[in-house]
Coordinates of C-alpha atoms in Angstrom, one line a residue:
Chain A
X225 CA 0.0 0.0 0.0
X226 CA 1.2 3.5 -0.6
X227 CA 2.1 5.6 2.5
X228 CA -0.8 8.1 2.3
X229 CA -3.3 5.3 2.0
X230 CA -1.9 3.5 5.0
X231 CA -1.8 6.7 7.1
X232 CA -5.4 7.7 6.2
X233 CA -6.6 4.1 6.8
X234 CA -4.9 3.5 10.1
X235 CA -5.7 7.0 11.5
X236 CA -9.4 6.5 10.5
X237 CA -9.7 2.9 11.7
X238 CA -7.9 3.7 15.0
X239 CA -9.9 6.9 15.7
X240 CA -13.3 5.3 15.0
X241 CA -12.5 2.1 16.9
X242 CA -11.1 4.0 19.8
X243 CA -14.0 6.3 20.1
X244 CA -16.5 3.5 19.8
X245 CA -14.8 1.6 22.6
X246 CA -14.3 4.7 24.8
X247 CA -18.0 5.7 24.7
X248 CA -19.2 2.1 25.2
X249 CA -16.8 1.8 28.1
X250 CA -18.2 5.0 29.6
X251 CA -21.7 3.5 29.4
X252 CA -20.7 0.3 31.1
X253 CA -18.7 2.1 33.8
X254 CA -21.3 4.8 34.7
X255 CA -23.2 3.8 37.8
X256 CA -26.9 3.4 37.2
X257 CA -29.2 6.0 38.5
X258 CA -31.5 5.2 41.5
X259 CA -34.8 3.5 40.8
X260 CA -37.2 4.2 39.2
X261 CA -35.1 4.5 36.1
X262 CA -35.8 3.7 32.4
X263 CA -34.8 0.1 32.5
X264 CA -36.6 -3.0 33.7
X265 CA -33.5 -4.9 34.8
X266 CA -32.7 -4.6 38.5
X267 CA -36.1 -3.1 39.2
X268 CA -36.4 -5.2 42.3
X269 CA -32.7 -5.1 43.4
X270 CA -32.7 -4.0 47.0
X271 CA -29.5 -1.9 46.7
X272 CA -31.0 0.2 44.0
X273 CA -34.2 0.9 45.9
X274 CA -32.4 2.0 49.1
X275 CA -30.9 5.0 47.4
X276 CA -34.3 6.6 47.2
X277 CA -34.8 6.8 51.0
Chain B
X450 CA -55.1 6.8 29.1
X451 CA -52.5 5.2 26.9
X452 CA -52.2 1.4 26.9
X453 CA -48.4 2.0 26.4
X454 CA -46.5 1.1 29.6
X455 CA -43.4 -0.4 28.0
X456 CA -39.8 0.0 29.0
X457 CA -36.4 -1.0 27.9
X458 CA -34.8 -3.9 29.7
X459 CA -31.3 -2.4 30.1
X460 CA -29.2 0.5 29.1
X461 CA -26.8 -1.6 27.0
X462 CA -29.9 -3.2 25.4
X463 CA -31.2 0.2 24.4
X464 CA -27.9 1.2 22.9
X465 CA -27.6 -2.0 20.9
X466 CA -31.2 -1.6 19.7
X467 CA -30.4 2.0 18.7
X468 CA -27.2 1.0 17.0
X469 CA -29.0 -1.8 15.3
X470 CA -31.6 0.7 14.1
X471 CA -28.8 2.7 12.5
X472 CA -26.7 -0.2 11.2
X473 CA -28.3 -1.3 8.0
X474 CA -27.4 -2.9 4.6
X475 CA -26.1 0.5 3.5
X476 CA -23.2 0.2 6.0
X477 CA -21.8 -2.6 4.0
X478 CA -23.1 -1.9 0.5
X479 CA -23.5 1.9 0.2
X480 CA -20.6 3.3 2.2
X481 CA -17.7 1.6 0.3
X482 CA -19.2 2.5 -3.0
X483 CA -19.7 6.1 -2.0
X484 CA -16.1 6.3 -0.8
X485 CA -14.7 4.8 -4.0
X486 CA -16.8 7.2 -6.2
X487 CA -16.0 10.3 -4.1
X488 CA -12.3 10.6 -3.6
X489 CA -11.2 7.4 -1.9
X490 CA -9.4 8.1 1.4
X491 CA -10.2 11.8 1.0
X492 CA -13.9 11.0 1.3
X493 CA -13.4 10.2 5.0
X494 CA -12.6 13.9 5.7
X495 CA -16.0 15.3 4.7
X496 CA -17.6 12.2 5.9
X497 CA -16.3 12.6 9.5
X498 CA -16.8 16.4 9.4
X499 CA -20.5 15.8 8.5
X500 CA -20.8 13.2 11.2
X501 CA -19.5 15.8 13.8
X502 CA -21.6 18.8 12.6
X503 CA -24.7 17.1 11.3
X504 CA -24.9 13.5 12.5
X505 CA -24.1 13.9 16.2
X506 CA -26.3 17.0 16.5
X507 CA -29.2 15.3 14.8
X508 CA -28.8 12.3 17.1
X509 CA -28.9 14.5 20.1
X510 CA -31.9 16.5 18.7
X511 CA -33.9 13.3 18.1
X512 CA -33.0 11.5 21.3
X513 CA -34.0 14.6 23.3
X514 CA -37.1 15.2 21.3
X515 CA -38.1 11.6 21.9
X516 CA -37.4 11.7 25.6
X517 CA -39.3 15.1 25.9
X518 CA -42.3 13.7 24.2
X519 CA -42.2 10.5 26.3
X520 CA -42.8 12.7 29.4
X521 CA -46.2 13.5 28.0
X522 CA -46.9 9.9 27.0
X523 CA -46.2 10.3 23.3
X524 CA -44.2 7.6 21.5
X525 CA -44.5 8.7 17.9
X526 CA -43.5 11.9 16.1
X527 CA -46.9 13.5 15.4
X528 CA -47.6 14.3 19.0
X529 CA -44.0 14.5 20.1
X530 CA -43.5 17.4 17.7
X531 CA -46.9 18.8 18.7
X532 CA -45.7 19.3 22.3
X533 CA -42.8 21.3 21.0
X534 CA -44.4 23.8 18.7
X535 CA -47.6 25.8 19.2
X536 CA -48.7 25.6 15.6
X537 CA -51.3 22.9 15.0
X538 CA -49.7 22.0 11.7
X539 CA -46.6 20.5 13.4
X540 CA -48.4 17.3 14.1
X541 CA -48.9 16.8 10.4
X542 CA -45.2 17.3 9.8
X543 CA -44.8 14.5 12.4
X544 CA -46.8 12.2 10.1
X545 CA -43.6 11.8 8.2
X546 CA -42.2 10.0 11.2
X547 CA -44.7 7.2 10.8
X548 CA -45.2 7.3 7.0
X549 CA -41.5 7.0 6.3
X550 CA -41.2 3.9 8.4
X551 CA -44.2 2.1 6.9
X552 CA -43.2 2.9 3.4
X553 CA -39.5 2.0 3.9
X554 CA -40.4 -1.2 5.8
X555 CA -42.5 -2.2 2.7
X556 CA -39.5 -2.5 0.4
X557 CA -36.8 -3.0 3.1
X558 CA -38.5 -6.2 4.4
X559 CA -38.3 -7.5 0.8
X560 CA -34.6 -6.6 0.6
X561 CA -34.1 -8.3 4.0
X562 CA -35.9 -11.4 2.7
X563 CA -33.3 -11.7 -0.1
X564 CA -30.6 -11.9 2.6
X565 CA -32.5 -14.6 4.4
X566 CA -33.0 -16.5 1.2
X567 CA -29.3 -16.1 0.3
X568 CA -28.3 -17.5 3.7
X569 CA -30.2 -20.7 2.9
X570 CA -28.9 -20.8 -0.6
X571 CA -25.3 -20.4 0.7
X572 CA -25.7 -23.2 3.2
X573 CA -27.5 -25.3 0.6
X574 CA -24.6 -25.0 -1.8
X575 CA -26.7 -23.3 -4.6
X576 CA -23.7 -21.1 -5.7
X577 CA -21.2 -23.9 -5.6
X578 CA -19.8 -24.5 -9.1
X579 CA -21.5 -21.5 -10.6
X580 CA -19.5 -19.0 -12.6
X581 CA -19.9 -15.3 -12.0
X582 CA -22.5 -15.0 -14.8
X583 CA -24.4 -17.9 -13.2
X584 CA -24.6 -16.1 -9.8
X585 CA -25.6 -12.9 -11.5
X586 CA -28.3 -14.7 -13.5
X587 CA -29.6 -16.4 -10.3
X588 CA -30.2 -12.9 -8.9
X589 CA -32.0 -11.7 -12.0
X590 CA -34.1 -14.9 -12.1
X591 CA -34.9 -14.5 -8.3
X592 CA -36.2 -10.9 -8.5
X593 CA -38.1 -11.8 -11.7
X594 CA -39.9 -14.4 -9.6
X595 CA -38.5 -17.1 -11.9
X596 CA -37.9 -20.8 -11.2
X597 CA -36.5 -21.6 -7.7
X598 CA -33.6 -23.9 -7.2
X599 CA -35.2 -25.0 -4.0
X600 CA -38.4 -26.0 -5.9
X601 CA -40.5 -23.5 -3.9
X602 CA -43.1 -21.8 -6.1
X603 CA -42.8 -18.0 -5.9
X604 CA -39.8 -18.3 -3.6
X605 CA -39.2 -14.5 -3.2
X606 CA -42.8 -14.1 -2.1
X607 CA -42.5 -17.0 0.4
X608 CA -39.3 -15.5 1.9
X609 CA -40.9 -12.1 2.0
X610 CA -43.8 -13.5 4.0
X611 CA -41.5 -15.4 6.3
X612 CA -39.5 -12.3 6.9
X613 CA -42.6 -10.2 7.5
X614 CA -44.0 -12.8 9.9
X615 CA -40.8 -12.9 11.8
X616 CA -40.6 -9.1 12.1
X617 CA -44.3 -8.9 13.2
X618 CA -43.9 -11.7 15.8
X619 CA -40.8 -10.1 17.3
X620 CA -42.6 -6.7 17.4
X621 CA -45.6 -8.3 19.1
X622 CA -43.3 -9.5 21.9
X623 CA -42.6 -6.0 23.1
X624 CA -39.6 -3.7 23.4
X625 CA -37.6 -5.6 26.0
X626 CA -38.6 -9.1 25.1
X627 CA -38.7 -8.6 21.4
X628 CA -36.8 -5.8 19.8
X629 CA -34.1 -5.6 22.5
X630 CA -33.5 -9.3 22.7
X631 CA -33.0 -9.5 18.9
X632 CA -30.5 -6.6 19.1
X633 CA -28.6 -8.3 21.9
X634 CA -28.2 -11.4 19.8
X635 CA -28.0 -9.8 16.4
X636 CA -25.5 -7.0 16.9
X637 CA -22.7 -9.1 18.5
X638 CA -23.2 -11.8 15.8
X639 CA -23.1 -9.1 13.1
X640 CA -19.8 -7.8 14.4
X641 CA -18.4 -11.3 14.8
X642 CA -19.3 -12.2 11.2
X643 CA -18.0 -8.8 10.0
X644 CA -14.6 -9.3 11.7
X645 CA -14.2 -12.8 10.1
X646 CA -15.0 -11.4 6.6
X647 CA -12.8 -8.3 7.2
X648 CA -10.0 -10.6 8.1
X649 CA -10.5 -12.5 4.9
X650 CA -10.6 -9.2 3.0
X651 CA -7.3 -8.1 4.6
X652 CA -5.5 -11.3 3.8
X653 CA -6.1 -12.0 0.1
X654 CA -2.9 -12.9 -1.7
X655 CA -2.4 -12.7 -5.5
X656 CA -2.1 -16.1 -7.1
X657 CA -3.8 -18.0 -4.3
X658 CA -7.4 -19.4 -4.9
X659 CA -7.6 -17.5 -8.2
X660 CA -7.0 -14.0 -6.7
X661 CA -5.4 -11.6 -9.2
X662 CA -4.5 -9.0 -6.6
X663 CA -3.3 -8.7 -3.0
X664 CA -5.7 -7.1 -0.5
X665 CA -3.5 -4.1 -0.5
X666 CA -4.5 -3.2 -4.1
X667 CA -8.2 -3.0 -3.0
X668 CA -7.3 -1.1 0.2
X669 CA -5.1 1.3 -1.8
X670 CA -8.0 1.9 -4.2
X671 CA -10.4 2.6 -1.3
X672 CA -8.1 4.6 1.0
X673 CA -5.7 6.6 -1.3
X674 CA -6.8 10.2 -0.7
X675 CA -7.5 12.3 -3.8
X676 CA -7.3 15.6 -2.1
X677 CA -8.4 17.6 -5.2
X678 CA -11.8 16.0 -4.8
X679 CA -12.2 17.8 -1.4
X680 CA -13.1 21.0 -3.3
X681 CA -16.0 19.4 -5.1
X682 CA -19.5 20.2 -3.6
X683 CA -20.7 16.8 -5.0
X684 CA -18.3 15.0 -2.7
X685 CA -19.4 16.9 0.4
X686 CA -23.0 16.4 -0.6
X687 CA -22.4 12.7 -1.0
X688 CA -20.7 12.6 2.4
X689 CA -23.5 14.5 4.1
X690 CA -26.0 12.1 2.4
X691 CA -24.1 9.1 3.6
X692 CA -24.0 10.3 7.2
X693 CA -27.6 11.1 7.0
X694 CA -28.8 7.7 5.8
X695 CA -26.4 5.6 7.9
X696 CA -27.6 7.0 11.2
X697 CA -31.3 6.5 10.3
X698 CA -32.0 10.1 11.3
X699 CA -35.1 11.9 10.0
X700 CA -37.2 8.7 10.2
X701 CA -38.9 9.0 13.6
X702 CA -37.4 5.7 14.9
X703 CA -34.8 7.4 17.2
X704 CA -37.6 9.6 18.7
X705 CA -39.7 6.5 19.3
X706 CA -37.0 4.4 21.0
X707 CA -35.9 7.4 23.1
X708 CA -39.4 8.2 24.2
X709 CA -39.2 5.2 26.6
X710 CA -36.3 6.9 28.4
X711 CA -37.1 8.8 31.6
X712 CA -36.2 12.4 31.8
X713 CA -33.6 11.9 34.6
X714 CA -31.7 9.3 32.6
X715 CA -28.9 10.1 30.1
X716 CA -29.4 10.5 26.4
X717 CA -26.2 12.4 25.4
X718 CA -23.8 9.5 26.1
X719 CA -26.2 6.9 24.9
X720 CA -26.5 8.8 21.6
X721 CA -22.7 9.0 21.2
X722 CA -22.2 5.3 22.0
X723 CA -24.8 4.1 19.5
X724 CA -23.6 6.6 16.9
X725 CA -20.0 5.6 17.1
X726 CA -21.0 1.9 17.1
X727 CA -22.7 2.5 13.8
X728 CA -19.5 4.3 12.5
X729 CA -17.4 1.3 13.6
X730 CA -19.5 -1.1 11.7
X731 CA -19.6 1.1 8.6
X732 CA -16.1 2.4 8.3
X733 CA -14.0 -0.4 9.9
X734 CA -16.0 -3.5 8.9
X735 CA -17.9 -2.1 5.9
X736 CA -14.7 -0.7 4.4
X737 CA -12.9 -4.0 4.7
X738 CA -15.2 -6.5 2.9
X739 CA -16.9 -5.5 -0.3
X740 CA -14.1 -3.5 -2.1
X741 CA -11.0 -5.4 -1.1
X742 CA -12.5 -8.8 -1.8
X743 CA -14.0 -7.7 -5.1
X744 CA -10.8 -6.1 -6.3
X745 CA -8.7 -9.1 -5.1
X746 CA -10.5 -11.3 -7.6
X747 CA -11.9 -9.1 -10.3
X748 CA -9.4 -6.2 -10.5
X749 CA -9.8 -2.5 -10.3
X750 CA -11.3 -1.9 -13.8
X751 CA -14.0 -4.5 -13.5
X752 CA -15.0 -3.3 -10.0
X753 CA -15.0 0.4 -11.1
X754 CA -17.5 -0.7 -13.8
X755 CA -19.6 -2.7 -11.3
X756 CA -19.8 0.0 -8.6
X757 CA -21.5 2.3 -11.2
X758 CA -24.7 0.3 -10.6
X759 CA -24.3 0.5 -6.8
X760 CA -23.3 -1.9 -4.0
X761 CA -26.4 -4.0 -4.1
X762 CA -25.4 -5.7 -7.4
X763 CA -21.9 -6.3 -6.1
X764 CA -23.1 -7.7 -2.8
X765 CA -25.7 -10.1 -4.3
X766 CA -24.5 -10.8 -7.9
X767 CA -20.8 -11.0 -7.3
X768 CA -19.7 -11.8 -3.8
X769 CA -21.4 -15.3 -3.6
X770 CA -19.2 -16.3 -6.6
X771 CA -16.0 -14.8 -5.1
X772 CA -16.5 -16.6 -1.8
X773 CA -16.4 -19.9 -3.6
X774 CA -12.9 -19.2 -4.7
X775 CA -11.9 -20.1 -1.1
X776 CA -13.3 -23.7 -1.6
X777 CA -16.7 -25.2 -1.0
X778 CA -16.7 -25.2 2.8
X779 CA -15.3 -21.7 3.3
X780 CA -17.4 -20.4 0.4
X781 CA -20.6 -21.6 2.0
X782 CA -19.4 -20.4 5.4
X783 CA -18.5 -16.9 4.1
X784 CA -21.8 -16.7 2.2
X785 CA -23.7 -17.6 5.3
X786 CA -21.8 -15.0 7.3
X787 CA -22.1 -12.3 4.7
X788 CA -25.8 -12.7 4.2
X789 CA -26.3 -13.4 7.9
X790 CA -24.7 -10.1 8.8
X791 CA -26.8 -8.3 6.2
X792 CA -29.9 -10.0 7.6
X793 CA -29.1 -8.9 11.2
X794 CA -28.3 -5.4 9.9
X795 CA -31.7 -5.5 8.1
X796 CA -33.9 -6.9 10.8
X797 CA -32.6 -4.7 13.6
X798 CA -33.6 -1.7 11.3
X799 CA -36.9 -3.0 10.1
X800 CA -38.0 -3.8 13.7
X801 CA -37.3 -0.1 14.6
X802 CA -39.5 0.9 11.7
X803 CA -42.5 -0.9 13.3
X804 CA -42.3 0.8 16.6
X805 CA -43.6 4.3 15.8
X806 CA -46.8 2.9 14.3
X807 CA -47.3 0.6 17.2
X808 CA -46.6 3.4 19.7
X809 CA -49.1 5.7 17.9
X810 CA -51.9 3.1 18.1
X811 CA -51.2 2.3 21.7
X812 CA -51.1 6.0 22.7
X813 CA -54.0 7.3 20.7
X814 CA -56.4 4.4 20.3
X815 CA -55.5 2.2 23.3
X816 CA -54.5 -0.7 21.1
X817 CA -52.7 -3.6 22.7
X818 CA -49.2 -4.2 21.6
X819 CA -49.9 -7.5 19.8
X820 CA -52.8 -6.1 17.7
X821 CA -50.8 -3.0 16.8
X822 CA -47.9 -5.2 15.7
X823 CA -50.1 -7.4 13.5
X824 CA -51.7 -4.4 12.0
X825 CA -48.2 -3.1 11.0
X826 CA -47.4 -6.5 9.4
X827 CA -50.7 -6.4 7.4
X828 CA -50.0 -2.8 6.2
X829 CA -46.5 -3.7 5.2
X830 CA -47.7 -6.8 3.4
X831 CA -50.2 -4.8 1.3
X832 CA -47.8 -2.0 0.6
X833 CA -44.8 -4.3 0.1
X834 CA -46.4 -6.8 -2.4
X835 CA -46.1 -4.3 -5.3
X836 CA -42.3 -4.1 -4.7
X837 CA -42.1 -7.9 -4.9
X838 CA -44.4 -8.4 -7.9
X839 CA -43.3 -5.3 -9.9
X840 CA -39.7 -5.0 -8.8
X841 CA -38.5 -4.8 -12.5
X842 CA -40.9 -1.9 -13.1
X843 CA -39.2 0.4 -10.7
X844 CA -41.7 0.2 -7.7
X845 CA -38.9 -0.7 -5.3
X846 CA -36.7 2.2 -6.4
X847 CA -39.6 4.6 -6.3
X848 CA -40.4 3.7 -2.6
X849 CA -36.7 4.0 -1.8
X850 CA -36.4 7.4 -3.5
X851 CA -39.4 9.1 -1.9
X852 CA -39.7 7.4 1.4
X853 CA -36.1 6.3 2.0
X854 CA -34.3 9.4 0.7
X855 CA -36.3 12.6 0.1
X856 CA -38.6 12.2 3.1
X857 CA -35.7 11.8 5.5
X858 CA -34.1 15.0 4.4
X859 CA -37.4 17.0 4.6
X860 CA -38.3 15.7 8.0
X861 CA -34.8 16.2 9.5
X862 CA -34.6 19.7 8.1
X863 CA -38.0 20.6 9.6
X864 CA -37.3 19.0 13.0
X865 CA -33.9 20.8 13.3
X866 CA -35.7 24.1 12.7
X867 CA -38.4 23.1 15.2
X868 CA -35.9 22.1 17.8
X869 CA -33.5 25.1 17.5
X870 CA -35.8 27.9 16.5
X871 CA -39.3 27.1 17.5
X872 CA -38.9 25.1 20.7
X873 CA -35.8 27.3 21.2
X874 CA -32.2 26.4 21.5
X875 CA -32.0 27.2 25.2
X876 CA -34.8 24.8 26.1
X877 CA -33.5 22.3 23.6
X878 CA -30.0 22.5 25.1
X879 CA -31.4 21.9 28.6
X880 CA -33.1 18.8 27.2
X881 CA -29.9 17.5 25.8
X882 CA -27.8 17.9 28.9
X883 CA -30.4 16.9 31.4
X884 CA -29.3 13.7 33.1
X885 CA -26.2 13.6 30.9
X886 CA -23.4 11.3 31.8
X887 CA -20.9 13.2 29.7
X888 CA -20.1 16.9 29.4
X889 CA -21.6 18.0 26.1
X890 CA -19.2 20.6 24.4
X891 CA -20.8 24.1 24.5
X892 CA -19.9 24.6 20.8
X893 CA -22.7 22.3 19.9
X894 CA -25.2 24.9 21.0
X895 CA -24.0 27.0 18.1
X896 CA -23.7 24.1 15.7
X897 CA -27.3 22.9 16.5
X898 CA -28.7 26.3 16.1
X899 CA -26.9 27.4 12.9
X900 CA -24.7 24.8 11.2
X901 CA -27.0 21.7 11.3
X902 CA -30.1 23.4 9.8
X903 CA -28.0 25.2 7.2
X904 CA -26.3 21.9 6.2
X905 CA -29.6 20.1 6.0
X906 CA -31.0 23.0 3.9
X907 CA -28.0 22.7 1.6
X908 CA -28.5 18.9 1.3
X909 CA -32.2 19.4 0.5
X910 CA -31.6 22.2 -2.1
X911 CA -28.7 20.3 -3.6
X912 CA -31.0 17.3 -4.1
X913 CA -33.8 19.5 -5.4
X914 CA -31.6 21.4 -8.0
X915 CA -28.8 18.9 -8.6
X916 CA -26.9 20.3 -11.6
X917 CA -26.2 18.1 -14.6
X918 CA -23.4 15.6 -14.0
X919 CA -22.9 17.1 -10.5
X920 CA -21.0 19.9 -12.2
X921 CA -21.4 22.7 -9.7
X922 CA -18.7 24.9 -11.2
X923 CA -20.7 25.1 -14.5
X924 CA -23.9 25.6 -12.5
X925 CA -22.5 28.5 -10.5
X926 CA -21.1 30.1 -13.7
X927 CA -24.7 30.4 -15.0
X928 CA -25.3 27.2 -16.8
X929 CA -27.6 25.5 -14.3
X930 CA -29.0 22.6 -16.2
X931 CA -30.8 20.1 -13.9
X932 CA -29.6 16.5 -13.7
X933 CA -32.1 13.8 -14.2
X934 CA -31.4 12.6 -10.6
X935 CA -32.7 16.0 -9.1
X936 CA -36.0 15.9 -7.3
X937 CA -37.6 18.3 -9.8
X938 CA -36.6 16.1 -12.8
X939 CA -37.6 13.0 -10.9
X940 CA -41.1 14.4 -10.3
X941 CA -41.4 15.0 -14.1
X942 CA -40.1 11.5 -14.9
X943 CA -37.6 13.1 -17.2
X944 CA -35.2 10.2 -17.3
X945 CA -37.9 7.7 -18.1
X946 CA -39.4 9.9 -20.7
X947 CA -36.0 10.5 -22.4
X948 CA -35.4 6.8 -22.5
X949 CA -38.9 6.3 -24.0
X950 CA -38.3 8.9 -26.6
X951 CA -35.0 7.3 -27.6
X952 CA -36.3 3.7 -27.7
X953 CA -37.0 2.0 -31.0
X954 CA -37.5 -1.7 -30.0
X955 CA -41.2 -2.3 -29.3
X956 CA -40.4 -4.6 -26.4
X957 CA -38.3 -1.9 -24.7
X958 CA -41.0 0.7 -25.4
X959 CA -43.6 -1.5 -23.8
X960 CA -41.4 -2.2 -20.8
X961 CA -40.7 1.6 -20.3
X962 CA -44.4 2.5 -20.7
X963 CA -45.3 -0.1 -18.1
X964 CA -42.5 1.2 -15.8
X965 CA -43.9 4.8 -16.2
X966 CA -47.4 3.5 -15.2
X967 CA -46.1 1.6 -12.1
X968 CA -43.9 4.6 -11.1
X969 CA -46.9 6.9 -11.1
X970 CA -49.1 4.3 -9.4
X971 CA -46.5 3.9 -6.6
X972 CA -46.5 7.6 -6.0
X973 CA -50.3 7.8 -5.8
X974 CA -50.2 4.9 -3.4
X975 CA -47.6 6.5 -1.2
X976 CA -49.5 9.8 -1.2
X977 CA -52.7 7.9 -0.3
X978 CA -50.9 6.3 2.7
X979 CA -49.6 9.7 3.9
X980 CA -53.0 11.2 3.7
X981 CA -54.6 8.3 5.5
X982 CA -52.1 8.7 8.3
X983 CA -52.7 12.4 8.5
X984 CA -56.4 11.7 8.8
X985 CA -55.7 9.3 11.6
X986 CA -53.7 12.0 13.4
X987 CA -56.6 14.4 12.9
X988 CA -59.0 11.8 14.4
X989 CA -56.6 11.2 17.3
X990 CA -56.4 15.0 17.9
X991 CA -60.2 15.3 18.0
X992 CA -60.3 12.4 20.4
X993 CA -57.8 14.1 22.7
X994 CA -59.9 17.3 22.6
X995 CA -63.0 15.3 23.5
X996 CA -61.3 13.6 26.3
X997 CA -59.8 16.9 27.6
X998 CA -56.3 15.7 27.1
X999 CA -55.4 18.9 25.1

């Protein structure tokens, strides 16, 4: 491959993959908000309910 | 009261469903072709700029509009936009957010059914031993409803019905148990299949298995930047168009999904995560399959010729043949994975198209989820059958043009004006950052108010008055002759009429006359559907007034 094609390709693939992983990681690492929230999972989890008191 | 009490199961599930809504067949078939036709590696610059100043703002606008409408119990665009603007006409603009989905689903489910059928044909070894012309002829025979190699009469109709039944059944199961569950299975599988095919695309060696080029030739062709093309408005218009269609904005599906998010929960980070996931699938995976594999086996000249007719032909007429260059087992496996990933890309989008109509019936007429889902299936069946039966007479393309292209631009332009100028950027900005798990850069307040609507207006006007051959320099110098692909020329059927005037063969003349008839009939049908939906919105409005809900 020619140099300019490699540079553009690697920069683009690296940036897009990096940002995708970064934002998804932020979603996973962000603690959920106290119930009631928008999601059904953990609706009855005691720890999540207590934060309301 | 609305019968709609649904919720998403989890935050990751919502993001995967939203990413699945955005990821479609275009990520794999349209993006690489657009890149090749518009400056190779240099295309990525306007593409990413448009993503930053048009794509991300539109995602934030639609997510926040949806969540705002959800506070008032609205889950479809007519009454979501009605809560944001005082003018009574806004709700009829919102009709686009249901109409587009129904009309697009009508032909998209047919396209999706091809991928399902091709999965079975790949596993069944249909393409084994066929030459390239044989695979191309199979496709032509298939869409002409010709004889099936499986011995199933009217096989495309059967697969269309299976696909539609599957979509309807999943939709009837609800958001968390239906749509979200499919996204949680489909998106990881799509990425897995994509990584396998991208690996194959990156490791082709000239002289092995009939390859005439190394992968690097295709990658060079795709990624070598032609910086002079950056000055062409056509390239920027193509990049803006690609960003627009890949994110599924301007449809009403994002609003609908986001309307089930509570006001204290984040939308800004969710939108970024789903948006970048779509970009990963499109740029990283989509860029590594179609073009490198095709060029590896067919060479640059042949592929340049093939991409003129778009990525659909390359994906269905050519790739099944190329996969079999890797041997019978890998050929069948690669075919299964390619059409499998296209199927998952398709179904996660078509499911999203069903939700605004279902939400509308639940909110306004207290329909149960199951009845609403089956009504969607029935409407799509009625509206979709003409695309199956009269595919060769331009019905499919006509739906795609008006519902899948023009309508998106019109609705997105109007919603961006509504959000930034009617609802007001200050209130709108508060909606975006409310509950946000990331710091939204303040510059976006300016971008959303000025840049995004201006860009959308430019995309719309550029499509309305496209100059002949995309020659903007000639147009601006005073010779503004319209191209046959411009909206104005499309309305007048200029291209078809020119072909008809030039035709001498009676069979060709008859085919063109029939096409003209079916094109006009499709338009009448689409307008009739829009008017029927507008009437339903009017009835719903009157019902709300009677019940004291307005």
